[in-house]
Short mmCIF file of C-alpha atoms in Angstrom, two decimals:
data_model
loop_
_atom_site.label_atom_id
_atom_site.label_comp_id
_atom_site.label_asym_id
_atom_site.label_seq_id
_atom_site.Cartn_x
_atom_site.Cartn_y
_atom_site.Cartn_z
CA MET A 21 177.20 214.89 157.15
CA ALA A 22 178.75 216.05 153.89
CA GLN A 23 179.54 213.42 151.28
CA ALA A 24 183.06 213.05 149.95
CA ILE A 25 183.48 214.32 146.40
CA PRO A 26 184.25 211.35 144.14
CA LYS A 27 187.45 211.54 142.17
CA THR A 28 185.99 210.03 139.02
CA THR A 29 182.76 209.98 137.05
CA LYS A 30 181.44 207.39 134.61
CA GLN A 31 180.14 209.06 131.47
CA TRP A 32 179.21 208.83 127.82
CA ASN A 33 180.78 211.05 125.17
CA ILE A 34 179.83 211.78 121.56
CA ILE A 35 182.77 210.95 119.30
CA ILE A 36 182.80 212.45 115.80
CA ASP A 37 185.33 210.87 113.45
CA ASP A 38 185.41 211.44 109.67
CA GLY A 39 181.77 212.43 109.68
CA SER A 40 180.58 209.39 111.64
CA VAL A 41 179.08 209.78 115.12
CA SER A 42 179.38 207.25 117.93
CA LEU A 43 179.00 206.94 121.70
CA ARG A 44 181.88 206.05 124.02
CA TYR A 45 181.52 205.01 127.68
CA SER A 46 184.46 205.63 130.01
CA GLN A 47 185.60 206.68 133.47
CA GLN A 48 187.00 210.21 133.71
CA SER A 49 188.12 212.65 136.40
CA THR A 50 185.32 214.46 138.18
CA PRO A 51 184.91 217.92 136.60
CA GLN A 52 186.42 220.87 138.44
CA LEU A 53 183.77 222.90 140.26
CA GLY A 54 183.63 226.55 139.16
CA ASP A 55 182.77 229.40 141.51
CA THR A 56 179.15 229.59 140.26
CA GLN A 57 178.66 225.89 139.61
CA VAL A 58 176.87 223.11 141.46
CA LEU A 59 178.12 219.51 141.62
CA VAL A 60 175.27 217.01 141.30
CA LYS A 61 175.34 213.24 141.91
CA SER A 62 173.31 210.43 143.46
CA LYS A 63 172.22 210.98 147.06
CA LEU A 64 172.98 208.92 150.13
CA PRO A 65 170.25 209.63 152.73
CA GLY A 66 170.83 209.20 156.43
CA ASP A 67 169.03 205.86 156.61
CA GLY A 68 171.73 204.23 154.49
CA THR A 69 169.61 203.57 151.41
CA ILE A 70 170.54 204.97 148.04
CA GLU A 71 168.22 207.31 146.18
CA GLU A 72 169.45 207.12 142.63
CA GLU A 73 170.00 210.05 140.37
CA MET A 74 167.64 209.76 137.43
CA LEU A 75 168.22 210.70 133.80
CA MET A 76 165.94 210.64 130.78
CA VAL A 77 166.54 210.34 127.06
CA ALA A 78 164.72 212.72 124.72
CA TYR A 79 164.29 212.89 120.95
CA ARG A 80 166.90 215.66 120.99
CA ASP A 81 169.43 213.14 122.34
CA LEU A 82 168.52 210.75 119.54
CA LEU A 83 169.25 213.43 116.92
CA ILE A 84 172.63 214.16 118.50
CA VAL A 85 173.68 210.52 118.74
CA LYS A 86 172.57 209.81 115.17
CA GLY A 87 174.50 212.81 113.81
CA ARG A 88 171.34 214.69 112.75
CA TYR A 89 171.44 217.53 115.27
CA PRO A 90 171.17 220.87 113.38
CA PHE A 91 172.64 223.07 116.13
CA ASP A 92 175.99 223.65 117.87
CA LEU A 93 177.73 220.49 119.08
CA LYS A 94 180.82 220.63 121.29
CA PRO A 95 183.57 218.13 120.37
CA ASN A 96 183.42 215.01 122.59
CA VAL A 97 180.40 216.43 124.42
CA VAL A 98 178.71 214.47 127.21
CA PRO A 99 175.17 214.02 125.83
CA GLY A 100 171.89 214.20 127.72
CA SER A 101 169.86 217.16 128.92
CA ASP A 102 167.35 215.69 131.37
CA GLY A 103 168.33 214.87 134.91
CA ALA A 104 167.37 215.04 138.59
CA GLY A 105 169.72 214.49 141.48
CA THR A 106 171.15 215.81 144.72
CA VAL A 107 173.60 218.66 145.23
CA LEU A 108 176.93 217.35 146.48
CA ALA A 109 178.92 220.61 146.60
CA VAL A 110 178.63 224.24 145.51
CA GLY A 111 181.08 226.86 144.25
CA LYS A 112 182.06 229.72 146.54
CA HIS A 113 179.76 232.24 144.81
CA VAL A 114 176.68 230.00 144.59
CA THR A 115 173.63 231.42 146.38
CA ARG A 116 170.67 229.45 144.98
CA PHE A 117 171.52 225.96 146.30
CA ARG A 118 173.36 224.15 149.05
CA PRO A 119 174.55 220.55 149.56
CA GLY A 120 171.65 218.16 150.02
CA ASP A 121 169.18 220.07 147.83
CA LYS A 122 167.29 218.08 145.21
CA VAL A 123 167.50 219.70 141.78
CA VAL A 124 166.40 219.32 138.15
CA THR A 125 168.35 220.54 135.11
CA ILE A 126 167.08 222.95 132.47
CA ILE A 127 168.38 222.42 128.94
CA ASN A 128 169.47 225.95 128.02
CA GLN A 129 171.58 226.87 131.02
CA HIS A 130 171.55 230.63 130.26
CA TYR A 131 167.92 230.93 129.17
CA LEU A 132 166.47 232.44 132.32
CA GLY A 133 163.43 234.32 130.96
CA GLY A 134 161.98 236.37 128.14
CA SER A 135 162.82 235.69 124.51
CA MET A 136 165.54 233.35 123.27
CA ASN A 137 168.83 235.03 122.36
CA ASN A 138 172.14 233.88 120.88
CA LEU A 139 173.82 233.41 124.27
CA ALA A 140 170.96 231.27 125.59
CA ALA A 141 170.75 229.30 122.35
CA LYS A 142 174.40 228.28 122.69
CA SER A 143 174.03 227.02 126.28
CA GLY A 144 172.30 223.71 125.63
CA LEU A 145 173.18 220.74 127.84
CA GLY A 146 174.31 217.74 125.83
CA GLY A 147 174.97 219.91 122.77
CA SER A 148 177.16 222.95 123.26
CA LEU A 149 177.74 222.14 126.96
CA ASP A 150 178.45 218.80 128.66
CA GLY A 151 175.18 217.18 129.65
CA THR A 152 173.74 214.66 132.05
CA LEU A 153 174.78 211.17 130.89
CA ARG A 154 177.35 210.81 133.68
CA THR A 155 177.38 209.88 137.36
CA VAL A 156 178.65 213.29 138.53
CA GLY A 157 178.21 216.61 136.74
CA ALA A 158 179.00 220.29 137.33
CA PHE A 159 176.22 222.67 136.25
CA ASP A 160 175.71 226.42 136.35
CA GLU A 161 173.59 227.32 139.38
CA GLN A 162 171.34 229.36 137.07
CA GLY A 163 170.66 226.23 135.01
CA LEU A 164 169.00 224.26 137.81
CA VAL A 165 165.64 224.48 139.58
CA ALA A 166 164.44 222.99 142.84
CA MET A 167 162.85 219.58 142.39
CA PRO A 168 159.06 219.69 142.93
CA GLU A 169 157.92 218.31 146.27
CA GLY A 170 155.99 215.08 145.94
CA LEU A 171 157.84 213.71 142.91
CA THR A 172 160.39 210.92 142.82
CA PHE A 173 163.75 211.50 141.14
CA THR A 174 162.48 209.43 138.23
CA GLU A 175 159.41 211.60 137.75
CA ALA A 176 161.31 214.86 138.21
CA ALA A 177 163.85 213.95 135.54
CA THR A 178 161.08 214.01 132.93
CA LEU A 179 160.57 217.76 133.33
CA SER A 180 163.73 219.22 131.74
CA CYS A 181 162.80 218.63 128.11
CA ALA A 182 159.37 217.07 127.63
CA GLY A 183 157.60 218.79 130.50
CA LEU A 184 158.96 222.27 129.83
CA THR A 185 158.43 221.98 126.07
CA ALA A 186 154.77 221.10 126.56
CA TRP A 187 154.30 223.87 129.11
CA ASN A 188 155.83 226.43 126.73
CA ALA A 189 153.63 225.22 123.86
CA LEU A 190 150.43 225.72 125.85
CA PHE A 191 151.27 228.74 127.99
CA GLY A 192 154.43 230.37 126.65
CA LEU A 193 153.06 232.68 123.94
CA GLN A 194 152.18 235.98 125.58
CA GLY A 195 148.52 236.87 125.15
CA ARG A 196 147.64 233.45 123.68
CA GLN A 197 147.93 231.14 126.69
CA LEU A 198 145.61 228.14 126.61
CA MET A 199 142.37 228.63 128.55
CA ALA A 200 139.62 226.40 129.91
CA GLY A 201 137.19 225.23 127.25
CA GLN A 202 139.61 225.61 124.35
CA TRP A 203 140.67 222.73 122.10
CA VAL A 204 144.16 221.19 121.92
CA LEU A 205 145.43 218.60 119.44
CA THR A 206 148.28 216.32 120.59
CA GLN A 207 150.18 213.62 118.70
CA GLY A 208 151.03 210.19 120.08
CA THR A 209 152.17 209.02 123.50
CA GLY A 210 155.69 210.46 123.72
CA GLY A 211 156.78 212.66 126.60
CA VAL A 212 155.83 216.08 125.19
CA SER A 213 152.42 214.93 123.97
CA ILE A 214 151.54 213.24 127.27
CA PHE A 215 152.53 216.32 129.27
CA ALA A 216 150.52 218.56 126.94
CA LEU A 217 147.47 216.35 127.47
CA GLN A 218 147.90 216.43 131.25
CA PHE A 219 148.46 220.20 131.45
CA ALA A 220 145.53 220.93 129.14
CA LYS A 221 143.11 218.76 131.08
CA ALA A 222 144.29 220.22 134.39
CA ILE A 223 143.06 223.69 133.37
CA GLY A 224 139.80 222.46 131.83
CA ALA A 225 140.76 222.47 128.15
CA ARG A 226 139.54 219.80 125.72
CA VAL A 227 141.98 217.45 124.04
CA ILE A 228 141.94 215.53 120.78
CA ALA A 229 144.82 213.04 120.73
CA THR A 230 146.14 210.99 117.82
CA THR A 231 147.79 207.59 118.15
CA SER A 232 148.67 204.54 116.08
CA THR A 233 147.44 201.64 118.23
CA LYS A 234 144.52 200.61 120.41
CA GLU A 235 146.94 199.82 123.23
CA LYS A 236 148.33 203.37 123.30
CA ALA A 237 144.81 204.75 123.03
CA LYS A 238 144.07 203.18 126.43
CA LEU A 239 146.71 205.40 128.07
CA LEU A 240 145.33 208.52 126.35
CA GLU A 241 141.84 207.62 127.50
CA LYS A 242 143.06 207.05 131.06
CA LEU A 243 144.67 210.51 131.08
CA GLY A 244 141.41 212.15 130.03
CA ALA A 245 141.62 212.73 126.28
CA ASP A 246 138.18 213.81 125.05
CA HIS A 247 138.62 212.25 121.60
CA ILE A 248 141.21 209.81 120.23
CA ILE A 249 141.95 209.36 116.52
CA ASN A 250 143.96 206.44 115.13
CA TYR A 251 145.96 208.15 112.40
CA ARG A 252 146.71 204.85 110.66
CA GLU A 253 143.00 204.19 110.25
CA VAL A 254 142.12 207.83 109.51
CA PRO A 255 144.77 209.36 107.18
CA GLU A 256 142.89 212.68 106.97
CA TRP A 257 142.85 213.01 110.75
CA GLY A 258 143.21 216.79 110.57
CA LEU A 259 139.76 217.16 109.02
CA THR A 260 138.35 214.65 111.50
CA ALA A 261 139.75 216.67 114.40
CA LYS A 262 138.24 219.84 113.00
CA ALA A 263 134.85 218.15 112.66
CA LEU A 264 135.00 217.09 116.33
CA THR A 265 135.13 220.78 117.30
CA GLY A 266 131.91 221.49 115.39
CA GLY A 267 133.83 222.51 112.30
CA VAL A 268 135.55 225.44 114.00
CA GLY A 269 138.97 223.85 114.47
CA VAL A 270 141.33 223.43 117.40
CA ASP A 271 142.82 226.43 119.18
CA CYS A 272 146.27 224.89 119.66
CA VAL A 273 148.24 222.10 117.99
CA VAL A 274 151.26 220.49 119.65
CA ASP A 275 153.05 219.06 116.61
CA VAL A 276 155.96 216.82 117.55
CA ALA A 277 156.33 214.97 114.24
CA GLY A 278 156.99 217.83 111.80
CA PRO A 279 157.04 217.24 108.03
CA SER A 280 154.91 214.08 108.14
CA THR A 281 152.07 215.71 110.12
CA LEU A 282 152.13 219.47 109.48
CA LYS A 283 149.66 219.26 106.59
CA GLN A 284 147.08 217.58 108.81
CA SER A 285 147.86 219.94 111.69
CA ALA A 286 147.10 222.89 109.38
CA MET A 287 143.79 221.24 108.41
CA SER A 288 142.80 220.85 112.06
CA VAL A 289 143.52 224.35 113.36
CA LYS A 290 140.93 227.12 113.57
CA LEU A 291 141.20 230.61 112.10
CA ASP A 292 143.70 232.54 114.23
CA GLY A 293 144.80 229.33 115.97
CA THR A 294 148.36 228.29 116.82
CA ILE A 295 150.50 225.39 115.61
CA ASN A 296 153.47 224.73 117.88
CA ILE A 297 156.23 223.02 115.91
CA ILE A 298 158.32 220.95 118.33
CA GLY A 299 160.53 218.91 116.00
CA ASN A 300 160.56 216.32 113.24
CA ALA A 301 160.13 213.01 115.04
CA GLY A 302 157.91 211.70 112.26
CA GLY A 303 160.61 211.92 109.59
CA PRO A 304 160.10 213.20 106.03
CA GLY A 305 156.72 214.21 104.62
CA LYS A 306 155.12 215.70 101.55
CA ASP A 307 152.85 218.69 100.84
CA ILE A 308 154.35 220.51 103.81
CA PRO A 309 152.60 223.85 104.53
CA ASN A 310 154.69 226.93 103.80
CA LEU A 311 154.70 230.48 105.14
CA LEU A 312 151.97 231.50 102.73
CA ASP A 313 149.65 228.94 104.33
CA CYS A 314 149.84 230.96 107.55
CA TRP A 315 148.20 233.80 105.63
CA LEU A 316 145.77 231.72 103.58
CA ASN A 317 144.49 229.88 106.68
CA LEU A 318 145.25 232.62 109.23
CA PHE A 319 147.18 230.64 111.83
CA ILE A 320 150.39 231.21 113.77
CA ALA A 321 153.17 228.66 113.20
CA ARG A 322 155.47 228.83 116.23
CA GLY A 323 158.77 227.00 116.68
CA ILE A 324 159.52 225.74 120.20
CA TRP A 325 163.01 225.21 121.65
CA VAL A 326 162.00 223.86 125.08
CA GLY A 327 161.59 226.93 127.39
CA ASN A 328 163.21 229.18 129.98
CA ARG A 329 163.86 228.86 133.71
CA LEU A 330 160.98 231.10 134.75
CA GLN A 331 158.59 228.87 132.80
CA MET A 332 160.18 225.80 134.39
CA GLU A 333 159.63 227.23 137.85
CA ASP A 334 156.00 228.07 137.03
CA MET A 335 155.49 224.52 135.78
CA CYS A 336 157.04 223.00 138.90
CA ARG A 337 154.73 225.04 141.14
CA ALA A 338 151.71 223.90 139.11
CA ILE A 339 152.79 220.26 139.45
CA GLU A 340 153.32 220.59 143.20
CA ALA A 341 149.81 222.05 143.54
CA ASN A 342 148.19 219.21 141.57
CA ILE A 343 150.38 216.13 141.96
CA SER A 344 147.56 213.63 141.48
CA GLN A 345 146.65 214.92 138.01
CA LEU A 346 150.06 216.05 136.84
CA ARG A 347 152.26 213.17 137.97
CA PRO A 348 154.65 212.46 135.07
CA VAL A 349 154.19 209.31 133.01
CA VAL A 350 157.31 207.13 132.81
CA ASP A 351 157.70 204.14 130.52
CA SER A 352 157.75 200.79 132.32
CA LYS A 353 161.12 199.83 130.82
CA VAL A 354 164.06 201.26 132.80
CA PHE A 355 167.70 201.28 131.65
CA THR A 356 171.00 201.64 133.50
CA LEU A 357 173.61 204.25 132.58
CA GLU A 358 175.65 201.52 130.91
CA GLN A 359 172.60 200.77 128.71
CA ALA A 360 172.26 204.31 127.32
CA LYS A 361 172.68 203.05 123.74
CA GLU A 362 169.85 200.57 124.23
CA ALA A 363 167.67 203.33 125.71
CA ILE A 364 168.24 205.52 122.64
CA ASP A 365 167.44 202.61 120.30
CA TYR A 366 164.24 201.98 122.28
CA LEU A 367 163.31 205.65 121.88
CA GLU A 368 163.92 205.49 118.13
CA ALA A 369 161.68 202.41 117.83
CA GLY A 370 158.76 204.51 119.12
CA GLU A 371 157.21 201.82 121.29
CA HIS A 372 157.46 203.77 124.54
CA GLU A 373 154.71 205.50 126.51
CA GLY A 374 155.77 208.67 128.30
CA LYS A 375 159.44 209.22 129.14
CA ILE A 376 162.29 206.69 129.03
CA CYS A 377 164.31 206.47 132.23
CA ILE A 378 168.01 205.89 132.79
CA GLU A 379 168.92 204.94 136.36
CA VAL A 380 172.24 206.00 137.88
CA SER A 381 173.03 203.90 140.95
CA GLU A 382 176.49 205.10 141.93
#
């Protein structure tokens, strides 16, 4: 039986006033459904229990909320890019989904495959387009994928940003996809790093992971990291990582911290290796490698803006085929939609392990 379309949605908006940025929570009219759009909200199964729509917060959301996002930002945009839920209704020209389907968002709604272009770059949920921090949302049918079988809504909501970014870093560069036996360096226990560790181990690659505490090292060990380096105890961890490979260097670096870690990443990578630059979560740094270092040390420095829908679909198939090893890691602390500010503050504090979940129960 079809669900009634709610008249209102509860949502967060980014308010920019005189250069300051803030979040506002309110109840608004449900967005009008376009001919090629899909309306997504929480699901009410036939047994009468509620399966909640799940959202996640990512470092990208933190940058937007703090006013440090370097890309296009729509006025009063609904933030959030990660989400999993159930299709409530579809526009008259929609062919990919129908009511009742379980779906996951992709960040760049028009980035379907191939190389990034200007149109795709300007289609980011929670930035140039209204995102997921709301109870009901209308999304382009091309900007959704089927939720992998075997995952909960919570687990599936981790895939939009962290999962796809890690997948792109390891397998997205044509002719240089990670292979069994190669070495990967990951940083910390955030969502992208954890996914990169899981994906790498699933194909038989070897992983060196850095972390700051013995407690977080236990999670990395549990997930199969071959070597763990505490970067607070070993400041020159790049050289240590290289030594662990027999002095050759790692094939692939997944660098999520940016300026504060790029020097060590460059020290760790082998000749003709790849450093994937994901962001700048580590804040400012010094002695940052420049373009000439790519020549002097013969490595590829590659910027990553998440990934495209074809990559997302490949990743979802891989997860379905190996649920036991690739089940997403979610932090034990769960927030409600009303607590989105607290979730973002928790993300900024850096105490989480895996992805931070926001639960939508209506």
